[in-house]
Amino acid sequence: LIKTLLYEGKAKKVYAIEGHENNGKVFIEFKNSLTAFNALKKGEFEGKGEINRDIATFIFKFLESKKVKTHWVKDIGSNSMVTHQLQIIPLEVVVRNTLAGSTAKKFGRNEGSELVRPLVEFYYKNDALEDPLVTEDQADILGFCDLETMSYLKTQALKINALLVGLFQKAKLHLVDFKVEFGKNSNNEVLLADEISPDCCRLWDLETKEKMDKDRFRRDLGHVKEVYVEVLNRLKKLKEEINE
Ligand code: TMP
Ligand code: ASP
């Protein structure tokens, strides 16, 4: 596979790949690095790229089986995948089931407060600006994403949430919140992009309430790799769910 680096992000590298069968596709390599607070805090651990690739693939396959369109095409090697090439919409779509992190802090609520229904928030994807919260009118008028597409993103994000809450529950994990990104293909279809992994979700053990996600790194709680491995192992035990 002949590939040329197109873009290097904080946790992934994206390459163009040659060959007509690869038209409209890219190669994504998951790195071992880990960042927090818009890359102010940096770390890494051995095997992270492989673990997150496997978790992301598991989730993409599960969502595809539930008719959610994703950019995933196939896995390659131990830490990479081929995906459809998309024009990424510069919004981070966050869904919260339980209040934690930035929104709990912002409104002075306790982490772990239940919400009457899932909360969807849009953030403008821009590290230099620290990913500011953006209203739908701001996003539309400033040209990040039109209103009709945002309405679709919200519907999709809530559908993904309902599916993943159920999936993780079977793995004895509570999906507190997560962030997803979407992109448009050349036919202007909107597909789920990026990845879903413990980097971009909050997952609490259903019984012990232990944090099983990147908060262990953000908050220096230790055992970062161990919990990522544990999340993957619990999902692997649910293999049959994918083709349910
Ligand atoms: P927050 O509480 O810090 O706003 O994060 C909400 C969720 O979104 C949490 O699961 C972590 C995830 N997230 C990302 O994946 N990338 C980001 O840049 C941010 C700010 C949050
Ligand atoms: N993903 C962002 C970063 O890498 C923020 C975070 O997850 O805390 O800096």
XYZ file of N, CA and C and ligand atoms in Angstrom:
762
model
N 0.853 -1.197 0.000
C 0.000 0.000 0.000
C 0.889 1.246 0.000
N 0.791 2.059 -1.054
C 1.593 3.280 -1.117
C 0.770 4.421 -0.536
N 1.331 5.052 0.508
C 0.526 6.087 1.148
C 1.307 7.371 1.409
N 0.586 8.485 1.396
C 1.184 9.808 1.590
C 0.448 10.498 2.731
N 1.219 10.999 3.686
C 0.592 11.656 4.844
C -0.169 12.903 4.409
N -1.442 12.963 4.786
C -2.274 14.131 4.453
C -2.380 15.061 5.654
N -2.470 14.441 6.842
C -2.805 15.219 8.024
C -2.407 14.438 9.267
N -1.800 15.105 10.222
C -1.508 14.447 11.493
C -2.254 15.141 12.605
N -3.121 14.408 13.275
C -3.872 14.963 14.404
C -3.225 14.536 15.712
N -3.933 14.747 16.820
C -3.373 14.449 18.137
C -3.304 12.951 18.413
N -4.254 12.216 17.860
C -4.293 10.777 18.153
C -4.253 9.916 16.898
N -4.278 10.564 15.714
C -4.314 9.785 14.471
C -3.533 10.466 13.360
N -3.109 9.629 12.402
C -2.515 10.153 11.170
C -3.401 9.711 10.021
N -3.626 10.600 9.061
C -4.471 10.279 7.903
C -3.604 10.305 6.650
N -3.668 9.229 5.864
C -2.870 9.125 4.641
C -3.760 8.951 3.421
N -3.319 9.517 2.305
C -3.936 9.215 1.001
C -3.365 7.866 0.576
N -4.157 7.059 -0.116
C -3.658 5.759 -0.581
C -3.845 5.628 -2.090
N -2.856 5.011 -2.729
C -2.899 4.886 -4.191
C -3.698 3.670 -4.641
N -4.102 3.675 -5.895
C -4.834 2.545 -6.473
C -6.285 2.909 -6.707
N -6.816 2.521 -7.897
C -8.197 2.944 -8.227
C -9.211 2.373 -7.256
N -8.913 1.174 -6.688
C -9.859 0.598 -5.726
C -9.918 1.439 -4.442
N -8.940 2.321 -4.278
C -8.898 3.165 -3.082
C -9.394 4.588 -3.329
N -10.007 4.798 -4.498
C -10.565 6.120 -4.802
C -11.563 6.545 -3.734
N -11.379 7.764 -3.234
C -12.339 8.250 -2.242
C -12.136 7.648 -0.863
N -10.995 6.975 -0.682
C -10.743 6.380 0.634
C -9.420 6.891 1.206
N -9.301 6.833 2.507
C -8.051 7.195 3.172
C -7.671 6.111 4.173
N -6.416 6.191 4.624
C -5.854 5.225 5.568
C -5.640 5.980 6.875
N -6.180 5.466 7.941
C -6.051 6.145 9.243
C -5.255 5.276 10.210
N -4.186 5.851 10.745
C -3.350 5.137 11.710
C -3.598 5.720 13.098
N -3.902 4.869 14.046
C -4.149 5.314 15.425
C -2.808 5.362 16.162
N -2.474 6.517 16.722
C -1.188 6.689 17.404
C -1.285 6.247 18.872
N -0.128 6.113 19.499
C -0.116 5.746 20.919
C -0.254 6.968 21.828
N -0.328 8.161 21.218
C -0.358 9.364 22.051
C -1.757 9.658 22.583
N -1.754 10.444 23.611
C -2.955 10.752 24.381
C -2.806 12.219 24.775
N -3.830 13.028 24.502
C -3.731 14.430 24.929
C -4.996 14.815 25.684
N -4.894 15.891 26.421
C -6.071 16.431 27.113
C -5.956 17.940 27.172
N -7.085 18.597 27.463
C -7.132 20.054 27.584
C -6.555 20.716 26.340
N -7.093 20.313 25.185
C -6.665 20.858 23.899
C -5.151 20.771 23.719
N -4.654 19.589 24.028
C -3.253 19.234 23.813
C -2.259 19.906 24.762
N -2.753 20.568 25.816
C -1.834 21.153 26.803
C -1.158 20.044 27.598
N -1.866 18.941 27.792
C -1.311 17.809 28.527
C -1.100 16.664 27.542
N 0.107 16.108 27.547
C 0.436 15.060 26.581
C 0.944 13.797 27.268
N 0.592 12.668 26.698
C 1.085 11.395 27.217
C 1.001 10.349 26.139
N 1.335 9.116 26.494
C 1.180 8.008 25.554
C 1.313 6.706 26.309
N 0.815 5.640 25.721
C 1.145 4.329 26.266
C 1.214 3.309 25.145
N 2.091 2.338 25.356
C 2.325 1.272 24.391
C 1.024 0.506 24.128
N 0.717 0.341 22.857
C -0.469 -0.458 22.518
C -1.756 0.348 22.431
N -1.677 1.652 22.725
C -2.910 2.451 22.732
C -3.570 2.521 21.350
N -2.731 2.691 20.317
C -3.270 2.776 18.956
C -4.049 1.520 18.590
N -3.504 0.370 18.974
C -4.162 -0.903 18.652
C -5.468 -1.052 19.422
N -5.415 -0.696 20.688
C -6.613 -0.844 21.532
C -7.736 0.060 21.018
N -7.397 1.340 20.746
C -8.441 2.258 20.281
C -8.946 1.895 18.896
N -8.058 1.420 18.023
C -8.517 0.971 16.698
C -9.530 -0.160 16.879
N -9.200 -1.108 17.745
C -10.109 -2.247 17.941
C -11.447 -1.818 18.562
N -11.399 -0.903 19.510
C -12.652 -0.430 20.125
C -13.474 0.340 19.087
N -12.808 1.228 18.340
C -13.515 2.033 17.330
C -14.140 1.129 16.273
N -13.387 0.124 15.811
C -13.924 -0.801 14.805
C -15.126 -1.562 15.351
N -15.004 -2.044 16.566
C -16.123 -2.775 17.179
C -17.381 -1.905 17.158
N -17.220 -0.643 17.558
C -18.378 0.252 17.649
C -18.915 0.617 16.264
N -18.007 0.881 15.307
C -18.474 1.184 13.947
C -19.271 0.003 13.371
N -18.767 -1.216 13.552
C -19.473 -2.391 13.013
C -20.834 -2.542 13.680
N -20.849 -2.334 14.982
C -22.118 -2.424 15.717
C -23.107 -1.381 15.179
N -22.647 -0.139 15.005
C -23.553 0.919 14.536
C -24.015 0.644 13.111
N -23.096 0.171 12.254
C -23.483 -0.169 10.870
C -24.590 -1.233 10.885
N -24.472 -2.207 11.796
C -25.491 -3.268 11.864
C -26.845 -2.698 12.280
N -26.815 -1.495 12.862
C -28.061 -0.824 13.270
C -28.414 0.298 12.291
N -27.835 0.231 11.093
C -28.159 1.162 9.999
C -27.663 2.594 10.212
N -26.619 2.759 11.030
C -25.989 4.073 11.159
C -24.804 4.085 10.203
N -24.762 5.065 9.285
C -23.671 5.115 8.306
C -22.413 5.716 8.917
N -21.301 4.979 8.783
C -20.021 5.437 9.317
C -18.977 5.448 8.207
N -17.828 6.046 8.492
C -16.779 6.108 7.466
C -15.946 4.822 7.402
N -16.172 3.882 8.309
C -15.342 2.684 8.378
C -15.498 1.789 7.137
N -14.383 1.352 6.573
C -14.413 0.426 5.424
C -13.842 -0.924 5.833
N -12.596 -0.924 6.319
C -11.992 -2.179 6.785
C -10.769 -1.885 7.662
N -10.405 -2.858 8.457
C -9.196 -2.730 9.273
C -7.978 -3.143 8.459
N -6.832 -2.540 8.778
C -5.574 -2.952 8.166
C -4.537 -3.034 9.282
N -3.788 -4.131 9.324
C -2.756 -4.280 10.351
C -3.359 -4.181 11.741
N -2.509 -3.790 12.704
C -2.979 -3.825 14.079
C -3.508 -2.486 14.589
N -3.130 -1.383 13.920
C -3.539 -0.086 14.479
C -4.093 0.870 13.424
N -4.578 0.322 12.306
C -5.039 1.192 11.221
C -6.338 0.710 10.612
N -6.978 1.619 9.889
C -8.199 1.248 9.152
C -8.285 2.069 7.876
N -9.005 1.521 6.901
C -9.337 2.277 5.694
C -10.725 2.842 5.919
N -10.904 4.120 5.596
C -12.222 4.746 5.758
C -12.558 5.525 4.489
N -13.820 5.880 4.342
C -14.209 6.791 3.265
C -13.601 8.154 3.576
N -13.153 8.826 2.528
C -12.616 10.178 2.720
C -13.784 11.154 2.826
N -13.768 11.936 3.875
C -14.875 12.867 4.112
C -14.363 14.284 4.281
N -15.259 15.213 4.038
C -15.016 16.616 4.395
C -15.577 16.746 5.806
N -14.680 16.887 6.785
C -15.136 16.894 8.178
C -15.896 18.190 8.499
N -17.051 18.054 9.095
C -17.829 19.213 9.565
C -17.143 19.682 10.859
N -16.758 20.967 10.953
C -15.923 21.385 12.101
C -16.694 21.567 13.409
N -17.534 20.579 13.715
C -18.286 20.628 14.969
C -18.021 19.358 15.753
N -17.849 19.496 17.067
C -17.791 18.334 17.938
C -19.188 18.231 18.539
N -19.827 17.103 18.315
C -21.186 16.919 18.818
C -21.086 16.091 20.098
N -21.457 16.701 21.215
C -21.366 16.026 22.517
C -22.774 15.631 22.963
N -22.916 14.398 23.409
C -24.185 13.945 24.003
C -23.903 13.584 25.459
N -24.749 14.075 26.356
C -24.587 13.776 27.792
C -25.830 13.080 28.328
N -25.631 11.962 29.000
C -26.716 11.271 29.698
C -26.717 11.640 31.168
N -25.530 11.832 31.703
C -25.316 12.196 33.096
C -24.379 13.395 33.069
N -24.584 14.350 33.953
C -23.751 15.550 33.945
C -22.363 15.253 34.513
N -21.328 15.663 33.763
C -19.932 15.492 34.200
C -19.097 16.492 33.425
N -17.842 16.591 33.803
C -16.904 17.400 33.027
C -17.301 18.853 32.916
N -17.126 19.412 31.721
C -17.209 20.869 31.549
C -18.598 21.440 31.853
N -19.653 20.737 31.476
C -20.995 21.304 31.689
C -21.405 21.245 33.160
N -20.964 20.216 33.879
C -21.226 20.158 35.328
C -20.525 21.340 36.004
N -19.270 21.550 35.615
C -18.456 22.610 36.214
C -19.058 23.991 35.921
N -19.421 24.180 34.642
C -19.933 25.474 34.191
C -21.166 25.933 34.958
N -22.051 24.972 35.296
C -23.290 25.336 35.972
C -23.277 24.990 37.466
N -22.088 24.639 37.981
C -21.953 24.393 39.416
C -22.741 23.187 39.905
N -22.918 22.185 39.040
C -23.641 20.975 39.433
C -22.644 19.872 39.797
N -23.102 18.937 40.601
C -22.243 17.809 40.958
C -22.057 16.892 39.765
N -20.849 16.345 39.662
C -20.617 15.344 38.644
C -21.457 14.122 39.012
N -22.174 13.590 38.033
C -23.017 12.428 38.319
C -24.485 12.794 38.436
N -24.828 14.095 38.319
C -26.246 14.489 38.347
C -26.938 13.910 37.122
N -28.117 13.328 37.364
C -28.867 12.763 36.237
C -29.545 13.884 35.456
N -29.789 13.643 34.170
C -30.462 14.627 33.308
C -31.827 14.070 32.915
N -32.811 14.958 32.718
C -34.163 14.485 32.399
C -34.212 13.811 31.025
N -33.346 14.255 30.110
C -33.200 13.583 28.807
C -31.806 13.885 28.300
N -31.329 13.115 27.316
C -29.965 13.346 26.832
C -29.809 14.772 26.291
N -28.697 15.358 26.639
C -28.397 16.741 26.247
C -27.405 16.706 25.084
N -27.724 17.423 24.010
C -26.812 17.507 22.860
C -26.219 18.912 22.812
N -24.903 18.984 22.647
C -24.226 20.289 22.561
C -23.304 20.294 21.337
N -23.159 21.455 20.726
C -22.213 21.616 19.620
C -21.038 22.484 20.072
N -19.832 22.019 19.755
C -18.629 22.813 19.997
C -17.935 23.035 18.655
N -17.354 24.210 18.485
C -16.584 24.501 17.270
C -15.205 23.879 17.432
N -14.836 23.016 16.465
C -13.614 22.238 16.537
C -12.419 23.119 16.183
N -11.782 23.671 17.191
C -10.644 24.558 16.973
C -9.830 24.655 18.264
N -8.714 23.909 18.296
C -7.883 23.841 19.508
C -7.399 25.212 19.969
N -7.002 26.052 18.998
C -6.443 27.363 19.354
C -7.483 28.198 20.094
N -8.760 27.977 19.777
C -9.851 28.702 20.446
C -10.430 27.890 21.598
N -9.799 26.743 21.896
C -10.234 25.837 22.964
C -11.652 25.301 22.733
N -11.951 24.936 21.498
C -13.237 24.307 21.151
C -14.440 24.968 21.826
N -14.735 26.229 21.487
C -15.833 26.915 22.186
C -17.205 26.321 21.880
N -18.092 26.363 22.866
C -19.496 25.998 22.654
C -20.038 26.944 21.581
N -20.857 26.417 20.671
C -21.375 27.257 19.602
C -22.883 27.044 19.488
N -23.643 28.121 19.341
C -25.096 27.968 19.162
C -25.359 27.575 17.713
N -26.575 27.085 17.458
C -26.896 26.666 16.093
C -26.883 27.857 15.138
N -27.374 29.000 15.566
C -27.330 30.178 14.688
C -25.897 30.624 14.421
N -25.055 30.588 15.455
C -23.639 30.945 15.235
C -23.017 30.005 14.205
N -23.236 28.708 14.381
C -22.620 27.725 13.472
C -23.126 27.923 12.049
N -24.413 28.225 11.902
C -25.001 28.427 10.571
C -24.462 29.708 9.945
N -24.569 30.802 10.692
C -24.232 32.112 10.128
C -22.719 32.261 9.905
N -21.924 31.641 10.786
C -20.467 31.718 10.595
C -19.969 30.684 9.584
N -20.901 29.887 9.059
C -20.549 28.988 7.952
C -19.922 27.663 8.348
N -20.078 27.233 9.614
C -19.493 25.943 10.011
C -20.386 24.797 9.547
N -21.710 25.008 9.608
C -22.645 23.928 9.282
C -24.043 24.545 9.175
N -24.826 24.134 8.178
C -26.160 24.735 8.040
C -27.158 24.109 9.029
N -28.259 24.799 9.215
C -29.238 24.390 10.229
C -29.820 23.013 9.949
N -30.103 22.734 8.690
C -30.707 21.452 8.331
C -29.744 20.305 8.666
N -28.472 20.498 8.336
C -27.475 19.469 8.651
C -27.336 19.305 10.166
N -27.351 20.417 10.897
C -27.239 20.306 12.370
C -28.408 19.549 12.977
N -29.584 19.745 12.384
C -30.754 19.022 12.876
C -30.549 17.516 12.645
N -29.976 17.165 11.497
C -29.665 15.760 11.203
C -28.589 15.225 12.166
N -27.559 16.059 12.431
C -26.481 15.634 13.345
C -27.048 15.328 14.726
N -27.988 16.165 15.140
C -28.579 15.980 16.462
C -29.374 14.676 16.514
N -30.174 14.428 15.474
C -30.949 13.182 15.403
C -30.016 11.970 15.405
N -28.971 12.032 14.586
C -28.025 10.918 14.507
C -27.315 10.702 15.838
N -26.883 11.808 16.461
C -26.152 11.706 17.729
C -27.037 11.056 18.794
N -28.323 11.397 18.805
C -29.233 10.806 19.790
C -29.492 9.333 19.492
N -29.541 8.997 18.206
C -29.723 7.592 17.826
C -28.484 6.780 18.240
N -27.301 7.321 17.941
C -26.052 6.661 18.329
C -26.016 6.500 19.845
N -26.433 7.547 20.551
C -26.445 7.489 22.012
C -27.327 6.338 22.506
N -28.544 6.262 21.987
C -29.462 5.215 22.459
C -28.859 3.832 22.196
N -28.254 3.654 21.034
C -27.658 2.354 20.705
C -26.459 2.042 21.602
N -25.620 3.054 21.831
C -24.403 2.806 22.627
C -24.701 2.654 24.119
N -25.703 3.358 24.613
C -26.082 3.172 26.026
C -26.415 1.696 26.245
N -27.196 1.140 25.331
C -27.596 -0.270 25.438
C -26.414 -1.210 25.301
N -25.548 -0.918 24.340
C -24.370 -1.765 24.131
C -23.475 -1.767 25.374
N -23.149 -0.570 25.855
C -22.236 -0.493 27.001
C -22.866 -1.073 28.273
N -24.181 -0.936 28.377
C -24.848 -1.518 29.543
C -24.577 -3.027 29.617
N -24.604 -3.664 28.448
C -24.334 -5.103 28.412
C -22.900 -5.393 28.815
N -22.021 -4.384 28.689
C -20.624 -4.530 29.103
C -20.438 -3.996 30.531
N -21.537 -3.804 31.245
C -21.518 -3.315 32.641
C -20.844 -1.937 32.761
N -21.117 -1.093 31.729
C -20.563 0.263 31.741
C -21.686 1.270 31.526
N -21.614 2.384 32.243
C -22.578 3.471 32.033
C -21.947 4.504 31.108
N -22.629 4.777 29.999
C -22.147 5.803 29.057
C -22.617 7.161 29.584
N -21.687 7.874 30.208
C -21.994 9.169 30.832
C -22.166 10.242 29.759
N -21.176 10.328 28.855
C -21.222 11.293 27.748
C -20.218 10.869 26.687
N -20.284 11.475 25.537
C -19.310 11.199 24.472
C -19.342 12.320 23.449
N -18.294 12.324 22.611
C -18.175 13.308 21.536
C -18.070 12.567 20.217
N -18.807 13.020 19.216
C -18.656 12.442 17.874
C -18.441 13.548 16.852
N -17.887 13.145 15.715
C -17.698 14.069 14.590
C -18.302 13.431 13.355
N -18.735 14.266 12.437
C -19.344 13.785 11.203
C -18.654 14.456 10.014
N -18.819 13.843 8.845
C -18.255 14.439 7.632
C -19.126 14.101 6.451
N -18.904 14.834 5.356
C -19.696 14.611 4.139
C -18.844 13.912 3.090
N -19.434 12.918 2.414
C -18.729 12.279 1.307
C -19.017 13.052 0.013
N -18.479 12.543 -1.115
C -18.608 13.305 -2.362
C -20.057 13.392 -2.847
N -20.943 12.514 -2.320
C -22.371 12.605 -2.666
C -23.136 13.467 -1.670
N -22.381 14.165 -0.815
C -22.991 15.046 0.183
C -23.764 14.300 1.275
N -23.480 12.992 1.415
C -24.105 12.228 2.493
C -23.290 12.469 3.757
N -23.991 12.527 4.892
C -23.310 12.751 6.164
C -23.066 11.411 6.850
N -21.791 11.136 7.141
C -21.401 9.869 7.777
C -20.739 10.147 9.130
N -20.865 9.195 10.035
C -20.146 9.280 11.303
C -18.655 9.113 11.004
N -17.823 10.002 11.557
C -16.393 10.003 11.233
C -15.551 9.772 12.495
N -14.274 10.111 12.407
C -13.355 10.085 13.550
C -13.395 8.710 14.241
N -13.599 8.667 15.521
C -13.579 7.403 16.261
C -14.495 7.522 17.475
N -14.901 6.383 17.989
C -15.537 6.355 19.315
C -14.705 5.391 20.138
N -14.152 5.887 21.232
C -13.227 5.110 22.066
C -13.200 5.753 23.458
N -12.475 5.173 24.408
C -12.414 5.803 25.741
C -11.749 7.193 25.726
N -11.147 7.567 24.577
C -10.596 8.922 24.444
C -11.706 9.971 24.395
N -12.838 9.588 23.847
C -13.887 10.594 23.602
C -15.218 10.228 24.245
N -15.171 9.291 25.207
C -16.382 8.940 25.973
C -16.052 9.031 27.457
N -17.070 9.214 28.263
C -16.912 8.916 29.694
C -17.670 7.626 29.946
N -16.999 6.667 30.553
C -17.589 5.362 30.853
C -17.331 5.076 32.322
N -18.406 4.814 33.066
C -18.252 4.473 34.486
C -18.703 3.040 34.692
N -17.908 2.289 35.442
C -18.300 0.920 35.761
C -19.661 0.957 36.466
N -20.585 0.131 35.994
C -21.959 0.182 36.531
C -22.009 -0.113 38.019
N -21.151 -1.022 38.480
C -21.209 -1.394 39.892
C -20.323 -0.525 40.766
N -19.031 -0.409 40.388
C -18.088 0.293 41.273
C -18.052 1.796 41.017
N -18.648 2.250 39.884
C -18.616 3.664 39.460
C -17.209 4.120 39.061
N -16.270 3.197 39.012
C -14.907 3.535 38.630
C -14.857 4.132 37.223
N -14.001 5.137 37.018
C -13.868 5.760 35.705
C -13.037 4.853 34.787
N -13.577 4.586 33.588
C -12.969 3.636 32.663
C -12.669 4.330 31.333
N -12.074 5.529 31.385
C -11.910 6.347 30.180
C -10.763 7.338 30.377
N -10.652 8.297 29.457
C -9.527 9.240 29.459
C -9.493 10.154 30.675
N -10.561 10.232 31.456
C -10.496 11.006 32.696
C -9.391 10.477 33.622
N -9.038 9.201 33.484
C -7.953 8.655 34.328
C -6.631 9.345 33.996
N -6.482 9.714 32.718
C -5.288 10.454 32.285
C -5.440 11.941 32.617
N -6.606 12.531 32.264
C -6.811 13.963 32.527
C -6.597 14.287 34.006
N -7.091 13.384 34.882
C -7.091 13.666 36.326
C -6.017 12.891 37.094
N -5.061 12.309 36.374
C -3.951 11.566 36.997
C -4.424 10.506 37.988
N -5.376 9.681 37.546
C -5.919 8.644 38.431
C -5.171 7.316 38.315
N -4.248 7.231 37.354
C -3.476 5.993 37.183
C -4.266 4.913 36.455
N -3.577 3.783 36.163
C -4.192 2.635 35.481
C -4.907 3.012 34.186
N -4.303 3.910 33.412
C -4.941 4.348 32.167
C -5.048 3.181 31.184
N -3.896 2.566 30.896
C -3.911 1.467 29.918
C -4.823 0.328 30.373
N -4.761 0.012 31.654
C -5.556 -1.106 32.176
C -7.045 -0.931 31.896
N -7.555 0.301 32.063
C -9.000 0.454 31.851
C -9.354 0.429 30.359
N -8.460 0.946 29.501
C -8.725 0.863 28.053
C -8.787 -0.618 27.632
N -7.839 -1.410 28.146
C -7.823 -2.845 27.831
C -9.097 -3.510 28.355
N -9.503 -3.120 29.550
C -10.710 -3.704 30.151
C -11.964 -3.387 29.319
N -12.053 -2.139 28.838
C -13.209 -1.769 27.998
C -13.223 -2.637 26.739
N -12.056 -2.779 26.103
C -11.988 -3.614 24.893
C -12.378 -5.057 25.206
N -11.850 -5.599 26.293
C -12.160 -6.991 26.626
C -13.648 -7.200 26.905
N -14.254 -6.230 27.577
C -15.692 -6.385 27.845
C -16.492 -6.333 26.550
N -16.068 -5.464 25.615
C -16.785 -5.387 24.333
C -16.599 -6.674 23.536
N -15.366 -7.208 23.554
C -15.091 -8.443 22.799
C -16.006 -9.574 23.250
N -16.329 -9.566 24.547
C -17.223 -10.608 25.060
C -18.635 -10.476 24.489
N -18.932 -9.320 23.923
C -20.277 -9.082 23.364
C -20.301 -9.275 21.855
N -19.291 -9.907 21.320
C -19.147 -10.066 19.856
C -20.469 -10.326 19.132
N -21.283 -11.202 19.694
C -22.538 -11.571 19.008
C -23.475 -10.374 18.807
N -23.317 -9.330 19.623
C -24.181 -8.145 19.495
C -24.040 -7.493 18.117
N -22.860 -7.577 17.541
C -22.601 -6.913 16.270
C -23.551 -7.399 15.183
N -23.804 -8.703 15.157
C -24.654 -9.234 14.090
C -26.045 -9.559 14.584
N -26.395 -8.980 15.695
C -27.691 -9.244 16.340
C -28.848 -9.000 15.368
P -16.410 17.810 28.434
O -17.204 17.469 29.657
O -14.973 18.111 28.709
O -17.082 18.884 27.626
O -16.401 16.512 27.512
C -17.598 15.869 27.103
C -17.261 14.571 26.388
O -16.634 14.828 25.146
C -16.307 13.653 27.141
O -16.736 12.320 26.949
C -14.967 13.866 26.488
C -15.320 14.253 25.090
N -14.421 15.253 24.518
C -13.624 14.922 23.440
O -13.633 13.792 22.969
N -12.815 15.891 22.908
C -12.770 17.139 23.385
O -12.035 17.973 22.846
C -13.600 17.468 24.501
C -13.570 18.854 25.097
C -14.395 16.499 25.026
N -9.425 15.891 23.050
C -8.922 17.146 23.572
C -7.405 17.111 23.588
O -6.822 16.190 23.136
C -9.507 17.514 24.894
C -9.806 16.434 25.880
O -10.183 15.334 25.498
O -9.681 16.677 27.088
O -6.734 17.994 24.033
